[in-house]
PDB file of C-alpha atoms in Angstrom:
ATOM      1  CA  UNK A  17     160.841  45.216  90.873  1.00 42.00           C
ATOM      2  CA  UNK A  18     159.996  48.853  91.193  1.00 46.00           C
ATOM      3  CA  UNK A  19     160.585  51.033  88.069  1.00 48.00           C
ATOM      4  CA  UNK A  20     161.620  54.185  87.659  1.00 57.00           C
ATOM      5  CA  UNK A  21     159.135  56.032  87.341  1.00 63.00           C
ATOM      6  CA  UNK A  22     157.753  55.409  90.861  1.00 70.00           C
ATOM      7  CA  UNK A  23     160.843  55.011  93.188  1.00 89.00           C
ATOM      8  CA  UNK A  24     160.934  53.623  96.380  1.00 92.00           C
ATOM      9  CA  UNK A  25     162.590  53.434  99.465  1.00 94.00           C
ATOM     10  CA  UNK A  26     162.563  50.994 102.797  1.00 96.00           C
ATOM     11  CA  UNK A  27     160.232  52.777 105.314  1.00 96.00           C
ATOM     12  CA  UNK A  28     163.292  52.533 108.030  1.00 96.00           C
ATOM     13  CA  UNK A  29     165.915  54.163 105.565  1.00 96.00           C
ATOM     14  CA  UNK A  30     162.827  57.300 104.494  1.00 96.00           C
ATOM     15  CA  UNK A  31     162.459  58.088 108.737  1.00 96.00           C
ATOM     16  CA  UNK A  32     166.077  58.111 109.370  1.00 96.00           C
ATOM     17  CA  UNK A  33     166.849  60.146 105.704  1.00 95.00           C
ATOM     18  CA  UNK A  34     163.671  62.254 107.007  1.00 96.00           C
ATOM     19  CA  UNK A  35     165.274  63.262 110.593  1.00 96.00           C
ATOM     20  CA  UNK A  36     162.502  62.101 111.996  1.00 96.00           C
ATOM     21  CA  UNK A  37     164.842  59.244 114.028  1.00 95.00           C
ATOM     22  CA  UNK A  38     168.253  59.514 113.765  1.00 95.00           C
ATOM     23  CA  UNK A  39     169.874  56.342 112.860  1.00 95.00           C
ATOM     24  CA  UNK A  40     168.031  53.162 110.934  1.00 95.00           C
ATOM     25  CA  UNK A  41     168.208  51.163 113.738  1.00 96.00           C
ATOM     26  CA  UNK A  42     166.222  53.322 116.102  1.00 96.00           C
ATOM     27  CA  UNK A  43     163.654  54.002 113.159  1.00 96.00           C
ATOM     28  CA  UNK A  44     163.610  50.047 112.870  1.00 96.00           C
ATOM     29  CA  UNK A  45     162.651  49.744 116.227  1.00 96.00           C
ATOM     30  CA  UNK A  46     160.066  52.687 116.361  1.00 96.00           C
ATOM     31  CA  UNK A  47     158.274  50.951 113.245  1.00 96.00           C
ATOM     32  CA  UNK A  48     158.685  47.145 114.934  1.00 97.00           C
ATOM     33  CA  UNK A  49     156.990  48.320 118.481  1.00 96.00           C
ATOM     34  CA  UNK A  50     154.040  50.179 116.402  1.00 94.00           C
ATOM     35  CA  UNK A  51     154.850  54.044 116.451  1.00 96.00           C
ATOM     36  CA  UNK A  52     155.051  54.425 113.189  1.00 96.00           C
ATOM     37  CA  UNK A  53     151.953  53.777 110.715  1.00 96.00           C
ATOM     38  CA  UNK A  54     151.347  53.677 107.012  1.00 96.00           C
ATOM     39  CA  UNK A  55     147.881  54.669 106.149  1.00 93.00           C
ATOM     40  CA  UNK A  56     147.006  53.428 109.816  1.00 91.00           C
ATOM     41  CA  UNK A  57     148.455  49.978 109.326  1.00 94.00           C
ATOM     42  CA  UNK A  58     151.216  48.321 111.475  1.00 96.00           C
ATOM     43  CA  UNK A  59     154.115  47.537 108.636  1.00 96.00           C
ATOM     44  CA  UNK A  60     157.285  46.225 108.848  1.00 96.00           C
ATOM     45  CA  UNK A  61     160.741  48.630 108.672  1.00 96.00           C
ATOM     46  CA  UNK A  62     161.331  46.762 104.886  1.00 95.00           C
ATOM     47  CA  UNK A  63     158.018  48.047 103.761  1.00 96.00           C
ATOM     48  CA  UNK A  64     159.000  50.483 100.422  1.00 96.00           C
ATOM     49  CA  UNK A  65     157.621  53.688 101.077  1.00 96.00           C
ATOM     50  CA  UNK A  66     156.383  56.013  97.866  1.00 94.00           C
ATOM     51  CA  UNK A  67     155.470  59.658  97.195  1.00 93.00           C
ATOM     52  CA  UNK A  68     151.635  59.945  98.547  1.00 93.00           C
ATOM     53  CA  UNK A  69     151.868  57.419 101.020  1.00 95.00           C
ATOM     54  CA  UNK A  70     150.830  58.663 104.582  1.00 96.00           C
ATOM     55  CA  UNK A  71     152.610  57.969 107.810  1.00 97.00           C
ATOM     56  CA  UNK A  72     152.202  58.611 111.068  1.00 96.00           C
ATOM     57  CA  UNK A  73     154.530  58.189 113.884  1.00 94.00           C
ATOM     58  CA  UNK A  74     154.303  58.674 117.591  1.00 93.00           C
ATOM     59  CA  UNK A  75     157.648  60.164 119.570  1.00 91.00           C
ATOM     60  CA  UNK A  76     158.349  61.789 122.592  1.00 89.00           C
ATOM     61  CA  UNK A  77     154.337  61.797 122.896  1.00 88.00           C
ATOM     62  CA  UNK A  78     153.456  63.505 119.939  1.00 92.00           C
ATOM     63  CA  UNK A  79     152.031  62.560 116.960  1.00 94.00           C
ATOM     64  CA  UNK A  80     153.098  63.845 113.696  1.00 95.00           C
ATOM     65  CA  UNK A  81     150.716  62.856 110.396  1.00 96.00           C
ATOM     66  CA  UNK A  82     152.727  63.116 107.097  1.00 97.00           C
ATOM     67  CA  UNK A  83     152.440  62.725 103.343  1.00 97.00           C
ATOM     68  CA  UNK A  84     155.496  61.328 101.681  1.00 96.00           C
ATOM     69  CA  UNK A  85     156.314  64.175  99.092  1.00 95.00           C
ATOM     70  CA  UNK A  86     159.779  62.711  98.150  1.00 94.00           C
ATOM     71  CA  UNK A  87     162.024  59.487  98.396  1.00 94.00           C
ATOM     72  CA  UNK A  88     165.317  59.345  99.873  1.00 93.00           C
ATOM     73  CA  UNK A  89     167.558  56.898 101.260  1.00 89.00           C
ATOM     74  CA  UNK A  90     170.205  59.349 102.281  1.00 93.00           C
ATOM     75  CA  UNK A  91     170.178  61.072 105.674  1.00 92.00           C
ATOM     76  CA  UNK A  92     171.279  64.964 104.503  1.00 92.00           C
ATOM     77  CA  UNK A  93     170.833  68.488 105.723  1.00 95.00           C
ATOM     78  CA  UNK A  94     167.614  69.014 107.774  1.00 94.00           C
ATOM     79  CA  UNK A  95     166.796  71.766 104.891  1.00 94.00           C
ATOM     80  CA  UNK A  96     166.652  68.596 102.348  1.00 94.00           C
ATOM     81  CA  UNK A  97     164.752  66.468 104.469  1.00 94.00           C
ATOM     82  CA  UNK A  98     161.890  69.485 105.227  1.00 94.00           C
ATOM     83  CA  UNK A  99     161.525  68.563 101.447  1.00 95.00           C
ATOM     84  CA  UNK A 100     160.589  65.064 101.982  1.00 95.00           C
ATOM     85  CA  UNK A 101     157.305  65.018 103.462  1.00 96.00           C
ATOM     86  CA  UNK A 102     154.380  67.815 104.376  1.00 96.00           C
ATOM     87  CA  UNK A 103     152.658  67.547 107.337  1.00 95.00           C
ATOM     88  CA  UNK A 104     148.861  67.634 107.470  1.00 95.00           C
ATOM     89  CA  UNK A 105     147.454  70.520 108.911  1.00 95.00           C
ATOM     90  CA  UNK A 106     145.663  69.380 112.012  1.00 95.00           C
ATOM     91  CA  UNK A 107     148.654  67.424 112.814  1.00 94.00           C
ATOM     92  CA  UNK A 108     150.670  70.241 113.238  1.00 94.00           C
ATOM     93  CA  UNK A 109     147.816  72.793 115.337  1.00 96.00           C
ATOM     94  CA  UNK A 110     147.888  69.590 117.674  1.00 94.00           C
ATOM     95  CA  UNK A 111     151.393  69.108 118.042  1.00 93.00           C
ATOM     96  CA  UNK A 112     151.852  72.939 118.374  1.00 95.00           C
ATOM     97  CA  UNK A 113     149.252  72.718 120.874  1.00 95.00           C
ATOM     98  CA  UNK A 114     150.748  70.571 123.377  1.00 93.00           C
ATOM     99  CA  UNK A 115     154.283  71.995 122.944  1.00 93.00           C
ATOM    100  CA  UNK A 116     152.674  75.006 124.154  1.00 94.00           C
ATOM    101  CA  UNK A 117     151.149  73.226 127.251  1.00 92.00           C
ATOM    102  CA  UNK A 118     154.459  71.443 127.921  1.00 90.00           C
ATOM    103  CA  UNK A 119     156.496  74.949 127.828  1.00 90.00           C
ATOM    104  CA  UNK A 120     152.814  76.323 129.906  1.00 89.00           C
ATOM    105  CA  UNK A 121     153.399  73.693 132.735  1.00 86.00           C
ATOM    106  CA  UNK A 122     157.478  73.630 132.401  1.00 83.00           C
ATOM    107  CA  UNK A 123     156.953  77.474 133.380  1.00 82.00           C
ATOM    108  CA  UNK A 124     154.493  77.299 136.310  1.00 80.00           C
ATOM    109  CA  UNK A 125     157.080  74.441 137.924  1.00 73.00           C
ATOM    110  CA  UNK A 126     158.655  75.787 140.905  1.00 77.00           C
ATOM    111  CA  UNK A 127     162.035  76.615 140.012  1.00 76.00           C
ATOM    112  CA  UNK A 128     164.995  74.735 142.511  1.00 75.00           C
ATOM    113  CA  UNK A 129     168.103  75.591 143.153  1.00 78.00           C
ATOM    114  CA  UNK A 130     169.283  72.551 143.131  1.00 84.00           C
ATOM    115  CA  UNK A 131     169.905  69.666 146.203  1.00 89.00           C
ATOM    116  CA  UNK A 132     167.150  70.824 149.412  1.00 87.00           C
ATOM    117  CA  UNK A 133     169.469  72.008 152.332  1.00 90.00           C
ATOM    118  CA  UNK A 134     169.147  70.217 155.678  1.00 93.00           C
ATOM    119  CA  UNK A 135     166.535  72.915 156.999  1.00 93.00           C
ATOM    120  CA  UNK A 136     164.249  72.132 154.070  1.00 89.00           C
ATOM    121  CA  UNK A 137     164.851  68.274 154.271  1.00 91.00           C
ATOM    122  CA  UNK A 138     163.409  68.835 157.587  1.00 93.00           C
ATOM    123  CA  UNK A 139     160.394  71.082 156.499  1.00 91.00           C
ATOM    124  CA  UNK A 140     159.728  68.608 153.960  1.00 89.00           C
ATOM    125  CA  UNK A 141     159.987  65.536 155.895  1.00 91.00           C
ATOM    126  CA  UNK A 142     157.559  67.195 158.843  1.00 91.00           C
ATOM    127  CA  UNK A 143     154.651  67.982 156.168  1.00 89.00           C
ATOM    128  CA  UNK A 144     154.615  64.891 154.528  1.00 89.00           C
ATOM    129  CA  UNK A 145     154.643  63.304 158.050  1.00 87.00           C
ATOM    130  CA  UNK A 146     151.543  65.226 159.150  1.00 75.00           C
ATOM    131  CA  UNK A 147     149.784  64.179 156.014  1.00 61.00           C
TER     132      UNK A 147
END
């Protein structure tokens, strides 16, 4: 039984009290298909979670790296849960890195207004014939 001195909290309950998923089930289920880490083990969504302990999780292809600086069980106000953990600091050049490159590529997409007309149905259906 844990004692009070050194609380602890289900690993599913911290992530979804974190805002890092944003019920328990879909934390459960990030943690069961092996996104989410604790000190680069595979653990199960029961496993009781402590101050110190790193994590890291995979979404959306990224890759966050945290420290557990806090326990919680109870999903609050995003300015609480910024309190929970800190985030190592290569972890967050990376991440910051490929936001950039998504927001780099999202930009040099060629903008569409929408559903091709008939006349560039046609154009499009002619090159990809020829090729």
């Amino acid at each position: 039984m844990p004692e009070k001195d050194d609380p602890r909290v289900r690993l599913d309950k911290w992530l979804c009290a974190a805002r890092f998923y944003k019920t328990r089930t879909i934390a459960a289920q990030a943690i069961e298909s092996g996104r989410v880490r604790v000190d680069d083990q595979r653990v199960k969504p029961s496993y009781a979670v402590k101050a110190g302990t790193w994590i890291t999780l995979s979404k959306d292809s990224l890759v966050w790296r945290v420290e557990v600086t806090a326990v919680s069980d109870k999903r609050g106000p995003a300015s609480e849960a910024a309190r929970l953990y800190r985030e190592s600091p290569e972890s967050a050049a990376v991440r910051e890195e490929e936001i950039a490159k998504r927001k780099a590529a999202a930009a040099s997409a060629p903008r569409t207004s929408g559903r091709p007309t008939k006349r560039d149905r046609r154009r499009l259906h002619s090159f990809f014939e020829k090729n």
